[in-house]
mmCIF file of C-alpha atoms in Angstrom:
data_model
loop_
_atom_site.group_PDB
_atom_site.id
_atom_site.type_symbol
_atom_site.label_atom_id
_atom_site.label_comp_id
_atom_site.label_asym_id
_atom_site.label_seq_id
_atom_site.Cartn_x
_atom_site.Cartn_y
_atom_site.Cartn_z
ATOM 1 C CA MET K 414 0.000 0.000 0.000
ATOM 2 C CA THR K 415 1.329 3.426 -0.917
ATOM 3 C CA SER K 416 2.363 5.717 1.910
ATOM 4 C CA ASN K 417 1.836 9.031 0.052
ATOM 5 C CA PHE K 418 -1.965 8.892 -0.410
ATOM 6 C CA ARG K 419 -3.684 12.138 -1.478
ATOM 7 C CA PRO K 420 -7.394 12.930 -1.530
ATOM 8 C CA LYS K 421 -8.848 12.544 -5.010
ATOM 9 C CA ASP K 422 -10.164 16.154 -5.009
ATOM 10 C CA ASN K 423 -7.259 17.933 -3.393
ATOM 11 C CA LYS K 424 -8.650 21.407 -4.088
ATOM 12 C CA ARG K 425 -11.695 20.705 -1.976
ATOM 13 C CA ALA K 426 -9.873 19.000 0.846
ATOM 14 C CA GLY K 427 -10.206 22.058 3.092
ATOM 15 C CA TYR K 428 -13.721 22.956 1.948
ATOM 16 C CA VAL K 429 -16.094 23.945 4.734
ATOM 17 C CA PRO K 430 -19.783 23.874 3.731
ATOM 18 C CA LEU K 431 -21.826 27.003 4.323
ATOM 19 C CA SER K 432 -24.440 27.033 7.019
ATOM 20 C CA PRO K 433 -28.079 27.510 5.879
ATOM 21 C CA ALA K 434 -27.913 31.147 6.990
ATOM 22 C CA GLU K 435 -24.621 31.747 5.171
ATOM 23 C CA TYR K 436 -25.936 30.046 2.025
ATOM 24 C CA ALA K 437 -29.116 32.163 2.100
ATOM 25 C CA ALA K 438 -27.048 35.331 2.570
ATOM 26 C CA LYS K 439 -24.819 34.389 -0.363
ATOM 27 C CA LYS K 440 -27.815 33.774 -2.619
ATOM 28 C CA GLN K 441 -29.431 37.049 -1.574
ATOM 29 C CA GLN K 442 -26.221 38.923 -2.304
ATOM 30 C CA GLU K 443 -26.111 37.308 -5.731
ATOM 31 C CA LYS K 444 -29.742 38.252 -6.395
ATOM 32 C CA ASP K 445 -29.168 41.838 -5.231
ATOM 33 C CA ALA K 446 -26.254 42.142 -7.658
ATOM 34 C CA VAL K 447 -28.413 40.934 -10.543
ATOM 35 C CA TYR K 448 -31.215 43.396 -9.740
ATOM 36 C CA GLN K 449 -28.627 46.168 -9.533
ATOM 37 C CA MET K 450 -27.338 45.168 -12.974
ATOM 38 C CA ILE K 451 -30.873 45.424 -14.349
ATOM 39 C CA ASP K 452 -31.366 48.906 -12.915
ATOM 40 C CA ASP K 453 -27.937 50.134 -14.000
ATOM 41 C CA THR K 454 -28.430 48.829 -17.553
ATOM 42 C CA ALA K 455 -31.915 50.341 -17.815
ATOM 43 C CA THR K 456 -30.524 53.750 -16.872
ATOM 44 C CA GLU K 457 -27.542 53.293 -19.167
ATOM 45 C CA ILE K 458 -29.484 52.531 -22.349
ATOM 46 C CA VAL K 459 -31.904 55.482 -22.103
ATOM 47 C CA HIS K 460 -28.941 57.858 -22.040
ATOM 48 C CA ALA K 461 -27.147 56.278 -25.017
ATOM 49 C CA PRO K 462 -29.193 55.825 -28.233
ATOM 50 C CA GLU K 463 -26.770 53.267 -29.713
ATOM 51 C CA LYS K 464 -27.099 51.155 -26.561
ATOM 52 C CA PHE K 465 -30.876 51.499 -26.584
ATOM 53 C CA ARG K 466 -30.908 50.222 -30.163
ATOM 54 C CA GLY K 467 -28.630 47.358 -29.118
ATOM 55 C CA PHE K 468 -31.007 46.432 -26.323
ATOM 56 C CA LEU K 469 -33.976 46.377 -28.725
ATOM 57 C CA ASP K 470 -31.975 44.134 -31.069
ATOM 58 C CA THR K 471 -31.414 41.726 -28.179
ATOM 59 C CA GLN K 472 -35.065 41.835 -27.089
ATOM 60 C CA SER K 473 -36.251 41.273 -30.669
ATOM 61 C CA ARG K 474 -34.259 38.021 -30.849
ATOM 62 C CA MET K 475 -35.005 36.929 -27.286
ATOM 63 C CA ASP K 476 -38.733 37.567 -27.568
ATOM 64 C CA ARG K 477 -39.699 34.966 -24.954
ATOM 65 C CA TYR K 478 -37.641 36.665 -22.270
ATOM 66 C CA SER K 479 -38.947 39.451 -20.065
ATOM 67 C CA ALA K 480 -37.631 42.988 -20.442
ATOM 68 C CA ALA K 481 -35.667 42.559 -17.195
ATOM 69 C CA ASN K 482 -33.986 39.413 -18.499
ATOM 70 C CA ALA K 483 -33.387 41.050 -21.884
ATOM 71 C CA LEU K 484 -31.524 43.825 -20.063
ATOM 72 C CA LEU K 485 -29.383 41.202 -18.322
ATOM 73 C CA ILE K 486 -28.726 39.332 -21.554
ATOM 74 C CA TYR K 487 -27.872 42.541 -23.419
ATOM 75 C CA LYS K 488 -25.409 43.574 -20.719
ATOM 76 C CA GLN K 489 -23.655 40.210 -20.473
ATOM 77 C CA CYS K 490 -23.932 38.771 -23.998
ATOM 78 C CA SER K 491 -25.688 41.156 -26.373
ATOM 79 C CA GLU K 492 -25.495 38.811 -29.386
ATOM 80 C CA ALA K 493 -27.054 35.833 -27.566
ATOM 81 C CA THR K 494 -29.521 33.713 -29.539
ATOM 82 C CA GLN K 495 -30.068 30.513 -27.545
ATOM 83 C CA LEU K 496 -29.625 30.113 -23.785
ATOM 84 C CA LYS K 497 -29.565 26.951 -21.676
ATOM 85 C CA ASP K 498 -28.068 26.034 -18.340
ATOM 86 C CA PHE K 499 -25.124 23.649 -17.996
ATOM 87 C CA GLY K 500 -27.337 20.617 -17.410
ATOM 88 C CA ASP K 501 -29.553 21.188 -20.432
ATOM 89 C CA TRP K 502 -26.579 21.695 -22.745
ATOM 90 C CA GLU K 503 -25.065 18.493 -21.335
ATOM 91 C CA LYS K 504 -28.291 16.563 -22.031
ATOM 92 C CA ASP K 505 -28.023 17.692 -25.660
ATOM 93 C CA GLY K 506 -24.457 16.400 -25.837
ATOM 94 C CA VAL K 507 -23.086 19.936 -26.138
ATOM 95 C CA ARG K 508 -19.939 21.009 -24.293
ATOM 96 C CA ILE K 509 -19.427 24.415 -22.695
ATOM 97 C CA THR K 510 -16.303 26.179 -23.960
ATOM 98 C CA LYS K 511 -13.540 26.136 -21.393
ATOM 99 C CA GLY K 512 -13.370 29.428 -19.514
ATOM 100 C CA ALA K 513 -16.816 30.587 -20.702
ATOM 101 C CA LYS K 514 -18.455 32.971 -18.246
ATOM 102 C CA SER K 515 -22.051 32.167 -17.366
ATOM 103 C CA ILE K 516 -24.873 34.639 -17.964
ATOM 104 C CA SER K 517 -27.091 35.444 -14.994
ATOM 105 C CA ILE K 518 -30.830 35.723 -15.577
ATOM 106 C CA LEU K 519 -33.888 35.549 -13.322
ATOM 107 C CA GLU K 520 -36.044 32.437 -13.163
ATOM 108 C CA PRO K 521 -39.556 32.529 -11.639
ATOM 109 C CA VAL K 522 -40.163 30.010 -8.866
ATOM 110 C CA GLU K 523 -43.461 29.242 -7.159
ATOM 111 C CA TYR K 524 -43.631 29.026 -3.373
ATOM 112 C CA THR K 525 -46.348 28.561 -0.783
ATOM 113 C CA ARG K 526 -47.117 31.453 1.527
ATOM 114 C CA GLN K 527 -48.000 30.970 5.195
ATOM 115 C CA ASP K 528 -51.689 31.365 4.373
ATOM 116 C CA GLY K 529 -51.453 28.535 1.837
ATOM 117 C CA SER K 530 -51.641 30.730 -1.274
ATOM 118 C CA THR K 531 -49.092 30.497 -4.065
ATOM 119 C CA GLY K 532 -46.527 33.239 -4.593
ATOM 120 C CA ILE K 533 -43.872 33.868 -7.228
ATOM 121 C CA SER K 534 -40.256 34.569 -6.375
ATOM 122 C CA PHE K 535 -37.222 34.878 -8.612
ATOM 123 C CA ASN K 536 -33.956 33.012 -8.351
ATOM 124 C CA VAL K 537 -30.753 33.688 -10.208
ATOM 125 C CA LYS K 538 -30.155 31.145 -12.952
ATOM 126 C CA LYS K 539 -26.797 30.635 -14.675
ATOM 127 C CA VAL K 540 -27.014 29.985 -18.412
ATOM 128 C CA PHE K 541 -24.735 29.879 -21.444
ATOM 129 C CA ASP K 542 -25.350 31.050 -24.997
ATOM 130 C CA VAL K 543 -24.861 28.620 -27.862
ATOM 131 C CA SER K 544 -21.892 30.773 -28.971
ATOM 132 C CA GLN K 545 -20.153 29.672 -25.741
ATOM 133 C CA THR K 546 -20.545 26.003 -26.570
ATOM 134 C CA SER K 547 -19.586 23.365 -29.116
ATOM 135 C CA GLY K 548 -23.119 23.555 -30.515
ATOM 136 C CA LYS K 549 -24.017 25.096 -33.839
ATOM 137 C CA ARG K 550 -25.628 28.511 -33.828
ATOM 138 C CA GLN K 551 -29.034 28.404 -35.478
ATOM 139 C CA SER K 552 -29.801 30.855 -38.243
ATOM 140 C CA ALA K 553 -32.992 32.883 -38.016
ATOM 141 C CA PRO K 554 -35.496 31.101 -40.290
ATOM 142 C CA THR K 555 -37.673 34.204 -40.720
ATOM 143 C CA ALA K 556 -34.976 36.721 -41.656
ATOM 144 C CA ASN K 557 -35.317 38.822 -44.813
ATOM 145 C CA ARG K 558 -39.028 38.169 -45.207
ATOM 146 C CA ASP K 559 -40.821 39.863 -48.108
ATOM 147 C CA PRO K 560 -42.369 43.059 -46.666
ATOM 148 C CA ARG K 561 -45.666 42.657 -48.504
ATOM 149 C CA SER K 562 -46.207 39.089 -47.302
ATOM 150 C CA LEU K 563 -45.383 40.190 -43.758
ATOM 151 C CA VAL K 564 -47.908 43.035 -44.008
ATOM 152 C CA ALA K 565 -50.546 40.565 -45.179
ATOM 153 C CA ILE K 566 -49.879 38.266 -42.231
ATOM 154 C CA MET K 567 -49.865 41.120 -39.707
ATOM 155 C CA LEU K 568 -53.197 42.394 -41.021
ATOM 156 C CA ASP K 569 -54.780 38.927 -41.246
ATOM 157 C CA THR K 570 -53.867 38.195 -37.615
ATOM 158 C CA ALA K 571 -54.586 41.671 -36.201
ATOM 159 C CA PRO K 572 -56.824 41.617 -33.085
ATOM 160 C CA VAL K 573 -58.656 44.778 -34.220
ATOM 161 C CA ASN K 574 -60.747 45.758 -37.225
ATOM 162 C CA VAL K 575 -58.764 46.519 -40.386
ATOM 163 C CA GLU K 576 -60.073 48.863 -43.070
ATOM 164 C CA SER K 577 -58.553 50.362 -46.198
ATOM 165 C CA THR K 578 -58.811 54.088 -46.779
ATOM 166 C CA SER K 579 -57.653 56.762 -49.186
ATOM 167 C CA GLU K 580 -56.938 59.357 -46.489
ATOM 168 C CA LEU K 581 -55.235 59.271 -43.092
ATOM 169 C CA PRO K 582 -54.770 61.965 -40.406
ATOM 170 C CA TYR K 583 -51.116 62.249 -41.362
ATOM 171 C CA PRO K 584 -50.327 62.331 -45.120
ATOM 172 C CA ASN K 585 -46.970 60.555 -44.836
ATOM 173 C CA MET K 586 -48.379 57.569 -42.962
ATOM 174 C CA GLY K 587 -49.297 54.263 -44.572
ATOM 175 C CA ALA K 588 -51.417 53.117 -41.638
ATOM 176 C CA PHE K 589 -53.100 54.587 -38.575
ATOM 177 C CA TYR K 590 -54.665 52.974 -35.509
ATOM 178 C CA ASP K 591 -57.779 54.764 -34.257
ATOM 179 C CA ASN K 592 -58.369 53.648 -30.682
ATOM 180 C CA ASN K 593 -61.813 55.247 -30.484
ATOM 181 C CA LYS K 594 -62.974 53.031 -33.352
ATOM 182 C CA GLN K 595 -60.562 50.198 -32.429
ATOM 183 C CA THR K 596 -59.703 50.042 -36.102
ATOM 184 C CA LEU K 597 -56.429 49.940 -38.002
ATOM 185 C CA PHE K 598 -56.782 52.006 -41.167
ATOM 186 C CA VAL K 599 -54.412 51.136 -44.022
ATOM 187 C CA LYS K 600 -53.881 53.515 -46.913
ATOM 188 C CA ARG K 601 -54.641 52.172 -50.375
ATOM 189 C CA ASP K 602 -52.103 51.846 -53.176
ATOM 190 C CA ILE K 603 -48.897 52.321 -51.182
ATOM 191 C CA GLY K 604 -46.087 51.547 -53.583
ATOM 192 C CA ASP K 605 -43.289 51.373 -50.992
ATOM 193 C CA SER K 606 -43.798 47.966 -49.371
ATOM 194 C CA VAL K 607 -41.012 48.517 -46.820
ATOM 195 C CA ALA K 608 -42.507 51.803 -45.607
ATOM 196 C CA LEU K 609 -45.953 50.204 -45.414
ATOM 197 C CA CYS K 610 -44.584 47.279 -43.401
ATOM 198 C CA GLN K 611 -42.822 49.615 -40.993
ATOM 199 C CA CYS K 612 -45.973 51.686 -40.479
ATOM 200 C CA VAL K 613 -48.294 48.696 -39.995
ATOM 201 C CA ALA K 614 -45.890 47.175 -37.468
ATOM 202 C CA GLN K 615 -45.741 50.433 -35.511
ATOM 203 C CA GLU K 616 -49.509 50.973 -35.575
ATOM 204 C CA LEU K 617 -50.100 47.410 -34.384
ATOM 205 C CA GLY K 618 -47.834 48.394 -31.517
ATOM 206 C CA HIS K 619 -50.274 51.194 -30.700
ATOM 207 C CA ALA K 620 -53.198 48.773 -30.939
ATOM 208 C CA HIS K 621 -51.730 46.226 -28.530
ATOM 209 C CA ILE K 622 -50.504 48.865 -26.073
ATOM 210 C CA ALA K 623 -54.008 50.346 -26.028
ATOM 211 C CA MET K 624 -55.574 46.911 -25.497
ATOM 212 C CA ASN K 625 -53.294 46.263 -22.517
ATOM 213 C CA ALA K 626 -53.786 49.666 -20.871
ATOM 214 C CA GLU K 627 -56.525 50.994 -18.622
ATOM 215 C CA VAL K 628 -55.830 54.492 -19.937
ATOM 216 C CA TYR K 629 -54.286 55.038 -23.380
ATOM 217 C CA SER K 630 -52.726 58.160 -24.871
ATOM 218 C CA ARG K 631 -51.356 57.984 -28.397
ATOM 219 C CA ARG K 632 -48.909 60.807 -27.676
ATOM 220 C CA ASP K 633 -47.599 59.241 -24.461
ATOM 221 C CA GLU K 634 -47.208 55.816 -26.060
ATOM 222 C CA GLY K 635 -45.685 57.027 -29.325
ATOM 223 C CA PHE K 636 -42.115 55.987 -28.546
ATOM 224 C CA ASN K 637 -43.193 52.596 -27.201
ATOM 225 C CA ALA K 638 -45.047 51.963 -30.457
ATOM 226 C CA VAL K 639 -41.919 52.948 -32.399
ATOM 227 C CA CYS K 640 -39.980 50.363 -30.355
ATOM 228 C CA VAL K 641 -42.571 47.690 -31.155
ATOM 229 C CA GLY K 642 -42.421 48.457 -34.863
ATOM 230 C CA TYR K 643 -38.626 48.451 -34.807
ATOM 231 C CA MET K 644 -38.417 45.070 -33.049
ATOM 232 C CA LEU K 645 -40.938 43.454 -35.390
ATOM 233 C CA CYS K 646 -39.108 44.656 -38.494
ATOM 234 C CA LYS K 647 -35.761 43.666 -36.998
ATOM 235 C CA LYS K 648 -37.117 40.195 -36.205
ATOM 236 C CA TYR K 649 -38.275 39.593 -39.758
ATOM 237 C CA GLY K 650 -35.434 41.207 -41.656
ATOM 238 C CA VAL K 651 -37.223 44.384 -42.802
ATOM 239 C CA ASP K 652 -35.183 47.597 -42.957
ATOM 240 C CA THR K 653 -35.301 49.550 -39.665
ATOM 241 C CA GLN K 654 -33.392 52.732 -40.540
ATOM 242 C CA SER K 655 -36.455 54.981 -40.622
ATOM 243 C CA PHE K 656 -37.473 54.251 -37.027
ATOM 244 C CA ALA K 657 -36.615 57.169 -34.737
ATOM 245 C CA ILE K 658 -35.060 54.990 -32.048
ATOM 246 C CA ASP K 659 -32.289 57.535 -31.496
ATOM 247 C CA ARG K 660 -34.806 60.123 -30.313
ATOM 248 C CA ILE K 661 -35.201 58.827 -26.773
ATOM 249 C CA PRO K 662 -37.798 61.044 -25.031
ATOM 250 C CA GLU K 663 -36.405 63.183 -22.243
ATOM 251 C CA LYS K 664 -39.332 62.078 -20.126
ATOM 252 C CA LEU K 665 -38.201 58.453 -20.412
ATOM 253 C CA ALA K 666 -34.540 59.272 -19.725
ATOM 254 C CA ALA K 667 -35.549 61.146 -16.559
ATOM 255 C CA LYS K 668 -37.454 58.192 -15.065
ATOM 256 C CA GLU K 669 -36.255 55.999 -12.209
ATOM 257 C CA PRO K 670 -34.874 52.545 -13.161
ATOM 258 C CA GLN K 671 -38.050 50.696 -12.154
ATOM 259 C CA GLU K 672 -40.162 53.102 -14.207
ATOM 260 C CA ILE K 673 -37.890 52.605 -17.221
ATOM 261 C CA ARG K 674 -38.248 48.849 -16.823
ATOM 262 C CA ALA K 675 -42.029 49.244 -16.771
ATOM 263 C CA GLU K 676 -41.951 51.112 -20.094
ATOM 264 C CA LEU K 677 -39.646 48.522 -21.635
ATOM 265 C CA ALA K 678 -41.938 45.771 -20.371
ATOM 266 C CA LYS K 679 -44.942 47.497 -21.948
ATOM 267 C CA ALA K 680 -43.261 47.617 -25.366
ATOM 268 C CA ARG K 681 -42.006 44.059 -24.985
ATOM 269 C CA GLN K 682 -45.494 42.739 -24.173
ATOM 270 C CA ALA K 683 -47.037 44.387 -27.221
ATOM 271 C CA TYR K 684 -44.181 43.157 -29.429
ATOM 272 C CA SER K 685 -44.492 39.628 -28.061
ATOM 273 C CA GLU K 686 -48.231 39.543 -28.735
ATOM 274 C CA VAL K 687 -47.901 40.668 -32.353
ATOM 275 C CA ASN K 688 -44.931 38.398 -32.951
ATOM 276 C CA SER K 689 -46.769 35.417 -31.458
ATOM 277 C CA ARG K 690 -49.670 35.867 -33.871
ATOM 278 C CA VAL K 691 -47.326 36.288 -36.828
ATOM 279 C CA SER K 692 -45.100 33.320 -35.952
ATOM 280 C CA GLU K 693 -48.119 31.041 -35.408
ATOM 281 C CA GLU K 694 -49.495 31.974 -38.818
ATOM 282 C CA LEU K 695 -46.103 31.418 -40.453
ATOM 283 C CA TYR K 696 -45.917 27.995 -38.801
ATOM 284 C CA ARG K 697 -49.419 27.144 -40.023
ATOM 285 C CA LYS K 698 -48.503 28.119 -43.571
ATOM 286 C CA ARG K 699 -45.330 25.993 -43.453
ATOM 287 C CA GLN K 700 -47.379 23.017 -42.319
ATOM 288 C CA GLU K 701 -49.801 23.446 -45.195
ATOM 289 C CA ARG K 702 -47.151 23.464 -47.923
ATOM 290 C CA PRO K 703 -46.303 19.726 -47.798
ATOM 291 C CA LYS K 704 -50.034 18.875 -47.899
ATOM 292 C CA GLU K 705 -50.536 21.053 -50.986
ATOM 293 C CA MET K 706 -47.577 19.374 -52.712
ATOM 294 C CA GLU K 707 -49.129 15.942 -52.090
ATOM 295 C CA ARG K 708 -52.312 16.868 -53.941
#
């Protein structure tokens, strides 16, 4: 028998486990740091138009993530496209790149209150983007979509009435949402399909924001609607240069971090709702193609 035996895990030989109180304190400190990152990033992007645009690009790709998590993803890995934790990547047979730094996001967790009701808390979850792994990065299947076909899908799936018209309140507009009539008016014979797509996307933003609000003001929600239109066009590969994203309202820049997050969440919700309708219709159309070819 050898006389110079060493523990198999020498690095952990002197490890002392944390007490429950110490572990809870460590987790709370970690959570506090993540919430501080959210607030700091929210304040940062409304004072830097190029960063605000970068955030919207991240949110447009990560449409299933909340605005708070999109802020975290933008700050830590702005080009992220697919996030999973270590265990889920391992199940897929994908290795994490050596030295890759995890991305912290918030994960909702249900818990039971003392009165027996269910509450929601948030824990910090460590994830990695596909770019930090041996996996292949997926290309966006909906990129560079024909503007006219996208307009048709947006109008067909709109949750409000859609009517064509020869005149709109603003001559340069291709579409206008009238909340009093809950109708999206689309101007006839618009030759510029890109401009029409941009305008319809933005006006659908107004429609969804109005539907989700107790009190709606077109003027107050103008920039949020611009953000919705921008994210939709960015998602589907339509030119976004005409969106006035760089003109961040002073009123928004002056808000407290939590108020900024609320505005971002409002735009994200409207974007997610429109995008969900569009993506479902695109999926339905893809499913129909093989059946039509069999006929």
